[in-house]
C-alpha cells in the first residue's frame, strides 16, 4: 500500500512538474527582430525582410496593427501581472513633420480595422472613443499634439484606458543615473527608444530609455489600475498600433520581449536587433544627384530651346517697320509663306527671272498662290515702293493678276499673287514646247491687256504705270484670258540707285526713247504696249541679236515688210487657224503707231481700245510717216560718258540681257555713245 502510495505521490509530483514546465514555456517570449514571429498584421503594417516590424510605411492617413496571434490568458485578477520590453523607432518622413504615434496595445479583440488613423492612433474611432465597451488599454507614444484629447505636448507618453484622453501622461524622458537628472527623449529623432511596461499589484509602470541605456531604476509613469476590469474574459491580445495623418512617420518595432513576471523577463540585446531602415541617407543621396541631374537637364533644355528659338528667329526673320502698319492686311508673315511653299521647295519653282525666283504655294485663306522672291540691296525708297504695290493690289480688274500681299526680309522682298495655272504668254509665242496660239486667241489676249492698261491709266483712282509691258509679264488664267502682272517691278529696280541714273529701266526693245530723259509716263507704257502688239502678232521678240541685221529690230522689220507691200508677211508663220488679214494689219499698224518715236504722236490707251474695237478709225499713216518705224531711240548729245565701265562690258551686258529669253531684266545701264549697232536698242545714263 505504502509503495503504491509513494508511487502515486511520485506520479503526482511528475505530472505537476510537467504541468509547471509546460506553464513555464508559455510565460514569455523574445523577438530580436520579427522574422520568426507569429504575428497577425493589418493595415499597412508588415514585417520587413531584415526583421523590422513596420507599422506605417510613410504614406499619410494610414494605420497598421500587429498582434500576437495567441492571446495572453490569466486565471484570476490577482494573478494578472506581466513585464514587457520593446524597442521602437519613429522616423519622420523626409520633408514632412513626423506623426502621429504608436501604442503598445492590450485589447480584448485583435480586430481594430474599424478604428481611425491620425490622432486616433489606430485604436479607436469616433464612436468607440471613450466607451467602456472598448476593452482596450494602451501605452501611447504620442508624437502629435491633439488638443481634443488633452495632450500635453507633441512628444509624450500616456496610459490610455478605453479612450485617448490619457489617465496618466508625461513628456518623454528618462532619469539619467550618470547626470542625476531627468533627460528628455525625442521620440521622433529616428533613433531607437527602449520602452518597459510592467504591471502587477494593480499598478502599471512605464519606463523609457534611449538605445543602449539600462532600464532606469524609477519608472517614468506609475499608475494604479485594475487591469482585469477591462478584460472580463481574462484574455488579452497583445500588440502594437501605429498611425499617420498629414503628419507622417515611418514607425518601427525592432524587438520585443514579454514575460508573465518581471524576474523571468529576457532582456533584449540591442546589438542583435535589426537596424532602423535608413530613410534619410537613402533619400539624401539620390536627391543631390537628382538636383544635379535636374540642373543639367534644365541647362540642356534651355540650350536646346534657345538654339531652336534662335534658329526659328533666323529662319523666319522679317523686316517690319512702323509705317507698314497701314498695310497690315497686305502684310504676310514669312512663316506663312514658308509653310505655304513647303519651305520654298524646288518642286514648287515656277520660274526664274532677272527678279528672282517664283514659287507656287497654297494658302488656306487664298488657295493657290505664286510667291515671287525679289532680292534687293537698298532699303531706301522701299516705303514708296511698298505703298505703290499695295495700292496696285487694291486695283481690281479682271485682266490683272491680283496681288494678294507682300513680305519683307533683309535684302529681300516677297510678292504674293494669285496663281495663274497656264503660265505666261511668252511660252506660247517663242517656244516650241507649247502649241502656238491661233490669231483669235491672240487678239482676245491683246484686247485683255489693252483693257487692263487702259484701266490703269484712266479707270483707276490714280494713274498707275506698269513700266514693263511684255509677253513674259502677261499671264494666262485657266481660260487662257490675258492677265497683266508684275506691275511696278521696273520701278522697284529704280529704287536705291542714284536718282540721276534711275530714269531708264525696263526691257530692251520695249523701252520708249524718251524714257531716259523724261522718265516713265503713260506714253512710255503705250510704247511698250506697241512692242507687245508686234511681238504677239509676229511671234518674236522686239530685238533678236542673232538674226541678220535687217531683221534684228522687229519694228524696223515690220516697216520693211509694209514698204514691200506685204505687211501681213510680218506675222507669225506658226499662227494656226483662220487668219483675218485685215485684223492682223490693223493690229500691226496700231503697234507701229504706239511705238512712234515722238511721244506726243502716240495714242492713249483709251484710243487704242477704240482702234481695236473699230469704234475709232485708225489715223492715216504710212511707213514713212514721222516717227514710224524709227528705232534710233535717243538723242543723247549732251550727256557725259563715264570713264568706265568699258564699252565691251556694256555691250556684253546688252547682249546677254537680250538673249536671256526676255525674262531677264535689264538692271544695268547700257551706255549709248559710240554708235555701235549692239547698243542701239536702249540706253541708260549715268
Ligand atoms: C467604430 O468601430 C466599431 C467597431 O470597432 C464599428 O462597429 C463602428 O461602425 C465604427 N464606427 C465608425 C463611425 O466608424
Ligand atoms: C523626473 O521625472 C519624474 C516623472 O516625471 C518625476 O517624478 C521626478 O521628480 C523627476 N526628477 C527630477 C530630478 O526632475
Ligand atoms: C512600480 O513602480 C514602483 C516605484 O515607483 C514600484 O514600487 C513597483 O513595484 C512597481 N511595480 C511594478 C509592477 O513594477
Ligand atoms: C479588480 O477588478 C476585478 C473585476 O472587476 C475584481 O474582481 C477585483 O476585486 C478588483 N481588484 C481590486 C483590488 O479592486
Ligand atoms: C491651262 O489651265 C487649265 C486649268 O488649270 C488646265 O486644265 C490646262 O491643262 C492648262 N493648259 C496648259 C497648256 O497648261
Ligand atoms: C470700244 O471701246 C471703247 C473703249 O473701251 C468703248 O467705250 C466703246 O463702247 C467700244 N465700242 C464698241 C463698238 O464696242
Ligand atoms: C531660253 O530658251 C531656250 C529654249 O527656247 C532655253 O533652252 C534656254 O535655257 C533659255 N534661256 C534662259 C536664260 O532661260
PDB file of N, CA and C in Angstrom, residues 170-203:
ATOM      1  N   UNK A 170       3.037  61.977 -19.499  1.00  0.00           N
ATOM      2  CA  UNK A 170       4.208  62.781 -19.127  1.00  0.00           C
ATOM      3  C   UNK A 170       5.074  62.974 -20.369  1.00  0.00           C
ATOM      4  N   UNK A 171       5.803  64.093 -20.436  1.00  0.00           N
ATOM      5  CA  UNK A 171       6.687  64.259 -21.590  1.00  0.00           C
ATOM      6  C   UNK A 171       7.713  63.132 -21.636  1.00  0.00           C
ATOM      7  N   UNK A 172       8.068  62.718 -22.851  1.00  0.00           N
ATOM      8  CA  UNK A 172       9.011  61.602 -22.987  1.00  0.00           C
ATOM      9  C   UNK A 172      10.355  61.992 -22.398  1.00  0.00           C
ATOM     10  N   UNK A 173      10.814  61.211 -21.409  1.00  0.00           N
ATOM     11  CA  UNK A 173      12.109  61.494 -20.789  1.00  0.00           C
ATOM     12  C   UNK A 173      12.572  60.262 -20.014  1.00  0.00           C
ATOM     13  N   UNK A 174      13.749  60.326 -19.442  1.00  0.00           N
ATOM     14  CA  UNK A 174      14.232  59.220 -18.600  1.00  0.00           C
ATOM     15  C   UNK A 174      15.128  59.809 -17.528  1.00  0.00           C
ATOM     16  N   UNK A 175      15.256  59.060 -16.458  1.00  0.00           N
ATOM     17  CA  UNK A 175      16.137  59.529 -15.397  1.00  0.00           C
ATOM     18  C   UNK A 175      17.542  59.027 -15.641  1.00  0.00           C
ATOM     19  N   UNK A 176      18.449  59.962 -15.883  1.00  0.00           N
ATOM     20  CA  UNK A 176      19.832  59.576 -16.161  1.00  0.00           C
ATOM     21  C   UNK A 176      20.586  59.402 -14.861  1.00  0.00           C
ATOM     22  N   UNK A 177      21.031  58.161 -14.625  1.00  0.00           N
ATOM     23  CA  UNK A 177      21.757  57.872 -13.391  1.00  0.00           C
ATOM     24  C   UNK A 177      23.079  58.639 -13.365  1.00  0.00           C
ATOM     25  N   UNK A 178      23.701  58.789 -14.491  1.00  0.00           N
ATOM     26  CA  UNK A 178      25.005  59.456 -14.560  1.00  0.00           C
ATOM     27  C   UNK A 178      24.870  60.946 -14.250  1.00  0.00           C
ATOM     28  N   UNK A 179      23.888  61.570 -14.893  1.00  0.00           N
ATOM     29  CA  UNK A 179      23.732  63.010 -14.711  1.00  0.00           C
ATOM     30  C   UNK A 179      22.902  63.335 -13.471  1.00  0.00           C
ATOM     31  N   UNK A 180      22.194  62.319 -12.982  1.00  0.00           N
ATOM     32  CA  UNK A 180      21.390  62.538 -11.798  1.00  0.00           C
ATOM     33  C   UNK A 180      20.184  63.428 -12.025  1.00  0.00           C
ATOM     34  N   UNK A 181      19.726  63.453 -13.252  1.00  0.00           N
ATOM     35  CA  UNK A 181      18.537  64.264 -13.513  1.00  0.00           C
ATOM     36  C   UNK A 181      17.737  63.700 -14.688  1.00  0.00           C
ATOM     37  N   UNK A 182      16.552  64.194 -14.866  1.00  0.00           N
ATOM     38  CA  UNK A 182      15.714  63.747 -15.992  1.00  0.00           C
ATOM     39  C   UNK A 182      16.236  64.311 -17.300  1.00  0.00           C
ATOM     40  N   UNK A 183      16.353  63.450 -18.278  1.00  0.00           N
ATOM     41  CA  UNK A 183      16.767  63.876 -19.610  1.00  0.00           C
ATOM     42  C   UNK A 183      15.605  63.632 -20.563  1.00  0.00           C
ATOM     43  N   UNK A 184      15.298  64.616 -21.374  1.00  0.00           N
ATOM     44  CA  UNK A 184      14.167  64.393 -22.282  1.00  0.00           C
ATOM     45  C   UNK A 184      14.608  63.525 -23.465  1.00  0.00           C
ATOM     46  N   UNK A 185      13.657  62.826 -24.009  1.00  0.00           N
ATOM     47  CA  UNK A 185      13.909  61.968 -25.169  1.00  0.00           C
ATOM     48  C   UNK A 185      13.050  62.491 -26.314  1.00  0.00           C
ATOM     49  N   UNK A 186      13.658  62.634 -27.462  1.00  0.00           N
ATOM     50  CA  UNK A 186      12.848  62.994 -28.632  1.00  0.00           C
ATOM     51  C   UNK A 186      12.402  61.700 -29.312  1.00  0.00           C
ATOM     52  N   UNK A 187      11.106  61.441 -29.233  1.00  0.00           N
ATOM     53  CA  UNK A 187      10.594  60.192 -29.820  1.00  0.00           C
ATOM     54  C   UNK A 187      10.800  60.164 -31.331  1.00  0.00           C
ATOM     55  N   UNK A 188      10.768  61.379 -31.955  1.00  0.00           N
ATOM     56  CA  UNK A 188      10.845  61.454 -33.421  1.00  0.00           C
ATOM     57  C   UNK A 188      12.280  61.611 -33.928  1.00  0.00           C
ATOM     58  N   UNK A 189      13.257  61.340 -33.065  1.00  0.00           N
ATOM     59  CA  UNK A 189      14.644  61.528 -33.516  1.00  0.00           C
ATOM     60  C   UNK A 189      15.014  60.498 -34.577  1.00  0.00           C
ATOM     61  N   UNK A 190      14.251  59.423 -34.663  1.00  0.00           N
ATOM     62  CA  UNK A 190      14.587  58.366 -35.609  1.00  0.00           C
ATOM     63  C   UNK A 190      15.482  57.318 -34.964  1.00  0.00           C
ATOM     64  N   UNK A 191      16.027  57.651 -33.767  1.00  0.00           N
ATOM     65  CA  UNK A 191      16.888  56.684 -33.065  1.00  0.00           C
ATOM     66  C   UNK A 191      16.016  55.708 -32.277  1.00  0.00           C
ATOM     67  N   UNK A 192      16.515  54.493 -32.067  1.00  0.00           N
ATOM     68  CA  UNK A 192      15.734  53.514 -31.309  1.00  0.00           C
ATOM     69  C   UNK A 192      15.512  53.986 -29.872  1.00  0.00           C
ATOM     70  N   UNK A 193      14.323  53.712 -29.334  1.00  0.00           N
ATOM     71  CA  UNK A 193      13.957  54.078 -27.966  1.00  0.00           C
ATOM     72  C   UNK A 193      13.470  52.803 -27.270  1.00  0.00           C
ATOM     73  N   UNK A 194      13.952  52.592 -26.056  1.00  0.00           N
ATOM     74  CA  UNK A 194      13.511  51.410 -25.308  1.00  0.00           C
ATOM     75  C   UNK A 194      12.322  51.771 -24.428  1.00  0.00           C
ATOM     76  N   UNK A 195      11.380  50.846 -24.350  1.00  0.00           N
ATOM     77  CA  UNK A 195      10.190  51.069 -23.527  1.00  0.00           C
ATOM     78  C   UNK A 195       9.963  49.814 -22.667  1.00  0.00           C
ATOM     79  N   UNK A 196       9.692  50.051 -21.395  1.00  0.00           N
ATOM     80  CA  UNK A 196       9.326  48.952 -20.497  1.00  0.00           C
ATOM     81  C   UNK A 196       7.932  49.202 -19.951  1.00  0.00           C
ATOM     82  N   UNK A 197       7.111  48.177 -19.910  1.00  0.00           N
ATOM     83  CA  UNK A 197       5.783  48.287 -19.304  1.00  0.00           C
ATOM     84  C   UNK A 197       5.670  47.141 -18.286  1.00  0.00           C
ATOM     85  N   UNK A 198       5.416  47.497 -17.059  1.00  0.00           N
ATOM     86  CA  UNK A 198       5.293  46.479 -16.009  1.00  0.00           C
ATOM     87  C   UNK A 198       3.939  46.640 -15.331  1.00  0.00           C
ATOM     88  N   UNK A 199       3.294  45.474 -15.111  1.00  0.00           N
ATOM     89  CA  UNK A 199       2.025  45.518 -14.388  1.00  0.00           C
ATOM     90  C   UNK A 199       2.060  44.472 -13.290  1.00  0.00           C
ATOM     91  N   UNK A 200       1.570  44.861 -12.152  1.00  0.00           N
ATOM     92  CA  UNK A 200       1.487  43.915 -11.038  1.00  0.00           C
ATOM     93  C   UNK A 200       0.948  44.657  -9.826  1.00  0.00           C
ATOM     94  N   UNK A 201       0.160  43.958  -9.052  1.00  0.00           N
ATOM     95  CA  UNK A 201      -0.388  44.576  -7.838  1.00  0.00           C
ATOM     96  C   UNK A 201      -1.216  45.801  -8.163  1.00  0.00           C
ATOM     97  N   UNK A 202      -1.956  45.688  -9.263  1.00  0.00           N
ATOM     98  CA  UNK A 202      -2.814  46.783  -9.687  1.00  0.00           C
ATOM     99  C   UNK A 202      -2.066  48.099  -9.932  1.00  0.00           C
ATOM    100  N   UNK A 203      -0.786  47.969 -10.291  1.00  0.00           N
ATOM    101  CA  UNK A 203      -0.018  49.175 -10.659  1.00  0.00           C
ATOM    102  C   UNK A 203       0.605  48.949 -12.041  1.00  0.00           C
TER     103      UNK A 203
END
